[in-house]
Short mmCIF file of C-alpha atoms in Angstrom, two decimals:
data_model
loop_
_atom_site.label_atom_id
_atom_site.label_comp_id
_atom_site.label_asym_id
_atom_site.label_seq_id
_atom_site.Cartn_x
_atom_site.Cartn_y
_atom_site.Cartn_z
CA UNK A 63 108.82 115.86 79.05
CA UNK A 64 109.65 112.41 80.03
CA UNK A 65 113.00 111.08 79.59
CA UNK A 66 113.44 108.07 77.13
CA UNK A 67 112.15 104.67 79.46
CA UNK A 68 114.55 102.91 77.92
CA UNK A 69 117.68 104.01 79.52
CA UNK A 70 115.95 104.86 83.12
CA UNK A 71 116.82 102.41 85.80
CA UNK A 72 114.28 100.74 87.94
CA UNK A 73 114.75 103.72 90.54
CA UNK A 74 113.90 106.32 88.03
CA UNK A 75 110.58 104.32 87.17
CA UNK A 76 109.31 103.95 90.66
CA UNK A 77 107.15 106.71 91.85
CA UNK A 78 106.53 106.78 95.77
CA UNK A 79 103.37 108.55 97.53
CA UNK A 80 103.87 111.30 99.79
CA UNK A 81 100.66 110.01 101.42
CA UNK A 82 100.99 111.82 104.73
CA UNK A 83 99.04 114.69 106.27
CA UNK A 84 101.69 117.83 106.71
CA UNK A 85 104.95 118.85 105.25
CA UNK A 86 106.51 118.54 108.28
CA UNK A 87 106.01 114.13 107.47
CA UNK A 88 106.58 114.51 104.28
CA UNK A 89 109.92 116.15 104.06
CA UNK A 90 111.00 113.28 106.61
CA UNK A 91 109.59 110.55 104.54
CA UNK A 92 111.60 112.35 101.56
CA UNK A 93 114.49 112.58 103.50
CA UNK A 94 114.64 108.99 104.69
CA UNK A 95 114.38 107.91 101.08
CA UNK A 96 117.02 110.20 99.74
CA UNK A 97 117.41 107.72 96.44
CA UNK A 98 114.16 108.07 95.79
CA UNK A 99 114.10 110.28 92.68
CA UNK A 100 110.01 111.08 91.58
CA UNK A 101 107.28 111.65 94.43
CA UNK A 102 103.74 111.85 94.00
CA UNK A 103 101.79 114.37 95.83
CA UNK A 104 97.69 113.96 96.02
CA UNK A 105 95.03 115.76 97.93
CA UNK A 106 96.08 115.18 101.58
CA UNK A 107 99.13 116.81 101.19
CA UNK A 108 98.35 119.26 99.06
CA UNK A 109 95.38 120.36 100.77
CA UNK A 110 97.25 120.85 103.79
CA UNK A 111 100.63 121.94 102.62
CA UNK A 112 99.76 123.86 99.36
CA UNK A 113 102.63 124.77 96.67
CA UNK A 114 105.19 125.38 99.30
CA UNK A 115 105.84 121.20 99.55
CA UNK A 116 106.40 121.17 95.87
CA UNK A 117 109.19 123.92 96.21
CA UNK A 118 110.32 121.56 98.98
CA UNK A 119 111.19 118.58 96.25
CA UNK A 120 112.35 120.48 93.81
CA UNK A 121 114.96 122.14 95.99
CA UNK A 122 115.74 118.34 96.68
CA UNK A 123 115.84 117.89 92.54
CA UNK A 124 113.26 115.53 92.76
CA UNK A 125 110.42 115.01 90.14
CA UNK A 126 107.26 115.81 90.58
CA UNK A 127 103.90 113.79 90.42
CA UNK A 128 100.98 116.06 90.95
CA UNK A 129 98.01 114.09 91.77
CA UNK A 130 95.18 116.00 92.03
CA UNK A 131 92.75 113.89 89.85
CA UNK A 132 91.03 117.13 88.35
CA UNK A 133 86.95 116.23 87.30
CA UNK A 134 85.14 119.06 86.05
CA UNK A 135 83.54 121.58 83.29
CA UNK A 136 86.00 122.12 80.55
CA UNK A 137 86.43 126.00 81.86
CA UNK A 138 87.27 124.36 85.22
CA UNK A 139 89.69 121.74 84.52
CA UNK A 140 91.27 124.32 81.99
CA UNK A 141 91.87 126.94 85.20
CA UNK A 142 93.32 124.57 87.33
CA UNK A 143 95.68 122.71 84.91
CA UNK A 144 96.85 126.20 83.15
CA UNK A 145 97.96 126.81 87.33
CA UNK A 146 99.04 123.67 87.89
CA UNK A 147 101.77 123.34 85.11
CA UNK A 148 103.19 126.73 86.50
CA UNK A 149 104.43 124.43 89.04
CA UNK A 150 106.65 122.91 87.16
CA UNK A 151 106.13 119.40 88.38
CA UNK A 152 106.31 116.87 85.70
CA UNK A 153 102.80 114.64 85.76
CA UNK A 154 99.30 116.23 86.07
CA UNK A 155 96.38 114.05 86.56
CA UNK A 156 92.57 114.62 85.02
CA UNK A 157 89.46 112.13 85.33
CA UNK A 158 89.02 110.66 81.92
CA UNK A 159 85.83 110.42 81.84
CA UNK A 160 85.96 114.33 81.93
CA UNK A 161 85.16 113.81 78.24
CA UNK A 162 87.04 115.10 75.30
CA UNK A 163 86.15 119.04 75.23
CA UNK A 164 87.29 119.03 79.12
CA UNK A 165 90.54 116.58 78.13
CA UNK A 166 91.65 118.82 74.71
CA UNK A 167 90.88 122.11 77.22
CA UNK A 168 93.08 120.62 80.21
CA UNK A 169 95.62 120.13 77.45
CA UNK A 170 95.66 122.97 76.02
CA UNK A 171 95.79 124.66 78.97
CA UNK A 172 99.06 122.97 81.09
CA UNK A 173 100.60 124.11 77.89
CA UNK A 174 99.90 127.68 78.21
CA UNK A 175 100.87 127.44 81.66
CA UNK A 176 103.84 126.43 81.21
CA UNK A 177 104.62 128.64 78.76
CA UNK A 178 104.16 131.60 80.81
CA UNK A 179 105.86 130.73 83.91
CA UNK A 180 109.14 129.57 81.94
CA UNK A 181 108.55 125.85 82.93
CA UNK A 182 108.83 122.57 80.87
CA UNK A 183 105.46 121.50 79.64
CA UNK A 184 104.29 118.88 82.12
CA UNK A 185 102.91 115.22 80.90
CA UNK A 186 98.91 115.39 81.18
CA UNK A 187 97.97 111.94 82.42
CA UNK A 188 94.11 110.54 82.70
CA UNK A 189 93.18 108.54 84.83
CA UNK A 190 90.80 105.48 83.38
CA UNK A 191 89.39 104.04 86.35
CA UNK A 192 90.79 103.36 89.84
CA UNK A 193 92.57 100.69 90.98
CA UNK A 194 89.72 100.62 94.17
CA UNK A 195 87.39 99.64 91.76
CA UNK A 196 86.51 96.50 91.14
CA UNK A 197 84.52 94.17 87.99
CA UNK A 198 81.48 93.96 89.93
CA UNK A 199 81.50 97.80 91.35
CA UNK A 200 81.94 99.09 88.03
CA UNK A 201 78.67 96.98 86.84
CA UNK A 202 76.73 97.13 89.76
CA UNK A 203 77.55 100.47 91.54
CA UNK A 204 78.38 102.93 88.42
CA UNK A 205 76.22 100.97 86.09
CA UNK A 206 78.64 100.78 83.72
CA UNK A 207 77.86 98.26 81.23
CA UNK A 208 81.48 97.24 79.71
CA UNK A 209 83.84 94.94 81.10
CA UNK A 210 86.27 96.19 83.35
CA UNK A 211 89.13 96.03 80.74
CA UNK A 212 87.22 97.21 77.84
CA UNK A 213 85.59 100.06 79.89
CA UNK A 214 89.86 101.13 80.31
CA UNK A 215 90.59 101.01 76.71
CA UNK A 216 88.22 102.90 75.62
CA UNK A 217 89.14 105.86 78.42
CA UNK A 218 92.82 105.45 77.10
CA UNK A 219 91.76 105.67 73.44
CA UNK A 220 89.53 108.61 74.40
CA UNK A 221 92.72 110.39 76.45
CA UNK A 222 95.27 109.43 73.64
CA UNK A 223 92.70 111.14 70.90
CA UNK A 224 92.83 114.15 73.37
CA UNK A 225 96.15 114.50 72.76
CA UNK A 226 97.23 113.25 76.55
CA UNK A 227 100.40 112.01 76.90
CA UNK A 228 99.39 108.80 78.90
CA UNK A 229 97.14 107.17 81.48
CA UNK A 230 96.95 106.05 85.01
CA UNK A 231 95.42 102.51 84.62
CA UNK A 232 96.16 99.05 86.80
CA UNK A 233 98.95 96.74 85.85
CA UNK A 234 96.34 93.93 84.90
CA UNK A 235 94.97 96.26 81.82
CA UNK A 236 98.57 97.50 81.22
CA UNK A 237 99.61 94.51 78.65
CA UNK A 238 96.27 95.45 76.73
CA UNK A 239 96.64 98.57 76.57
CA UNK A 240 100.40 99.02 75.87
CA UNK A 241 99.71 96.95 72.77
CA UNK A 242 96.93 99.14 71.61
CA UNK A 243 98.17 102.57 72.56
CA UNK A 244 101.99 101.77 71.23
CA UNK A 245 105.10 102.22 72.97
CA UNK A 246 105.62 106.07 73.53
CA UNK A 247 101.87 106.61 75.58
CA UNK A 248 102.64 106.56 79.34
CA UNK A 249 101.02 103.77 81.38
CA UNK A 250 101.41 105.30 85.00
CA UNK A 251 100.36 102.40 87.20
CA UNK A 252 99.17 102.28 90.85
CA UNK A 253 98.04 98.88 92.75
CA UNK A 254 101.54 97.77 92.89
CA UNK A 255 102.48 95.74 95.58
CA UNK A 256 105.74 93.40 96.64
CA UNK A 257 105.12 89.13 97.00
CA UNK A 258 103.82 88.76 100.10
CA UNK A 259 102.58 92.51 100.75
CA UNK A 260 98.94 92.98 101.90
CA UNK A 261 96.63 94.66 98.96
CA UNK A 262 95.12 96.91 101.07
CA UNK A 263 92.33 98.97 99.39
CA UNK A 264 94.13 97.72 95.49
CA UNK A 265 91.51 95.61 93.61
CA UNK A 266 93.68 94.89 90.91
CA UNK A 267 97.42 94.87 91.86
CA UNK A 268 100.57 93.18 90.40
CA UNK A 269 103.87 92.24 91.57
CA UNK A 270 106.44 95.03 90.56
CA UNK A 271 108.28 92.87 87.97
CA UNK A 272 105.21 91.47 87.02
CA UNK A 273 103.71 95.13 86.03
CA UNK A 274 106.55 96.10 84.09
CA UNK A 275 106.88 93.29 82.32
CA UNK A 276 103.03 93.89 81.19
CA UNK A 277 104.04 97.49 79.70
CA UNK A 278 104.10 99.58 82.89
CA UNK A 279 106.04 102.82 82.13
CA UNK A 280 105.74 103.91 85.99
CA UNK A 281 104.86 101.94 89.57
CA UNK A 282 103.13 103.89 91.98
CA UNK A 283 104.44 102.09 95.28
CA UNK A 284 103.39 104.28 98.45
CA UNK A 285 102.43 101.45 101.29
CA UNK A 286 104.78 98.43 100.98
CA UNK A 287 107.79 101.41 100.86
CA UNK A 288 106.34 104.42 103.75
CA UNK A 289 105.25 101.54 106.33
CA UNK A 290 108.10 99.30 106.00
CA UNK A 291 110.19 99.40 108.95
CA UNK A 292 112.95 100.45 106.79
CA UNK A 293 111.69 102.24 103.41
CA UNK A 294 114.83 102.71 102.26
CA UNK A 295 115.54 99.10 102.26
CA UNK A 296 112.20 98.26 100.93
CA UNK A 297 112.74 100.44 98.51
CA UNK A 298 115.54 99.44 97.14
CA UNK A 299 114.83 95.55 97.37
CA UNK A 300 111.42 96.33 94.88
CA UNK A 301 114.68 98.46 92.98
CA UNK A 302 116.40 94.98 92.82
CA UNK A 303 113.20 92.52 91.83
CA UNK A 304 112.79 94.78 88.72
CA UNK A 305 116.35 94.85 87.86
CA UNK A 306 116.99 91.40 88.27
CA UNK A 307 113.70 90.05 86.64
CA UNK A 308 113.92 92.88 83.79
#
C-alpha cells in the first residue's frame, strides 16, 4: 500500500516515465537518475520489454507504476489486473469509464492476485480523463455533455464507490476533487510541467508546486526530466521547487 504522504519527501512523490522504446534505454535512463525512487512504465515499454523490465526496477528497489490503462469487459479487465498485481508493482491503472461492474471486478481481482503470488496488494488507480483532452474535445469530439471538471468528479466518485484507491486526474481538477474525495484517495497527476517548460501534448498542466499545493498526492514528470540535458539535475531542481514552496 502507499506509504503515509505526509512524511514522503518531494523525491518520493515524483513519479518519472520510462517513456522509451526498449529496456536497453530504459535501464540507462534509470541508471542516470539513480535518486529517482518510483518509475512509471506504459505501453511502449511494456509492449516491447514485457515483465522482464519490471524485475529490472525492482532489483534496483525502485517502485513501480504500471501504466497500462486497462478498458474492457469486466471478465477482461478482471484477467489482466488479477496478472498484473502478481507483479508486484505498486500502482495499476483502469479506464474509469470502464463502469462499476468492470471497476469492483478489476478490484477484486489485483487482490486475488496478489494474494497468490505472495505480493503486497497493489493501489488500483482510474484514470478520469486524460490530460490530452481538452474542454472543447470532450464536448465536441466524445459528445460528452458535462463540463470538463464535473465530467472528472463524477469518474472519481464512480472509482472511489468502486472501492479504488485513487485516480489519475490533471492538477487543475485536483483542488476539486481532493476536497470532495477527502484526504486518504490518491490523486496521481500527469500534465506536470516546470516554469518555462513547453506543454507538449498536456492540455491542462500545472507547475509542480502549483499541483501539490492543489491536493496532488503524485506528479507524473517524464519530458521536462528524460530530455533535459541533465535529468538528474532537472530532477532534482523540480525536487527543490516543491520543497522550498511546500
Amino acid at each position: 500500500m502507499a506509504q503515509k504522504l505526509t512524511t514522503q519527501s518531494a523525491a518520493e512523490r515524483i513519479i518519472v516515465p520510462l517513456d522509451v522504446p526498449t529496456m536497453e534505454d530504459a535501464i540507462a535512463l534509470v541508471d542516470t537518475i539513480p535518486n529517482v525512487t518510483f518509475w512509471k512504465v506504459g505501453l511502449e515499454l511494456f509492449v516491447s520489454a514485457g515483465p522482464a523490465i519490471l524485475e529490472q526496477l525492482k532489483q534496483r528497489q525502485k517502485r513501480i507504476f504500471l501504466d497500462l490503462k486497462f478498458h474492457d469487459i469486466p471478465n477482461t479487465m478482471a484477467g489482466a489486473c488479477r496478472a498484473a498485481a502478481g507483479y508486484g508493482v505498486d500502482l495499476i491503472t483502469v479506464h474509469a469509464p470502464a463502469g462499476k461492474v468492470a471497476l469492483q471486478a478489476a478490484q477484486a481481482a489485483a487482490m486475488e492476485g496478489a494474494a497468490a503470488t505472495g505480493c503486497a496488494p497493489p493501489n488500483l488507480i482510474a484514470v478520469t480523463l486524460l490530460t490530452s483532452i481538452n474542454p472543447r474535445a470532450l464536448a465536441f469530439e466524445l459528445k460528452v455533455s458535462l463540463e470538463l471538471q464535473d465530467y472528472a468528479l463524477q469518474m472519481a466518485l464512480l472509482a472511489q464507490d468502486s472501492g479504488l484507491r485513487g485516480i489519475v486526474c490533471s492538477p487543475q481538477e485536483a483542488e476539486a476533487l481532493r476536497r470532495v474525495c477527502g484526504d486518504e484517495f490518491l490523486l496521481v497527476c500527469p500534465g506536470v510541467r516546470p516554469a518555462g517548460s513547453a506543454k507538449d501534448d498536456q492540455q491542462r498542466a500545472m507547475t509542480p508546486s502549483q499541483a501539490i499545493a492543489a491536493g496532488a498526492s503524485y506528479l507524473v514528470i517524464g519530458r521536462p526530466i528524460a530530455q533535459a540535458e541533465n535529468p538528474a539535475t532537472a530532477f532534482q531542481q523540480i525536487c527543490d521547487e516543491i520543497t522550498i514552496n511546500g
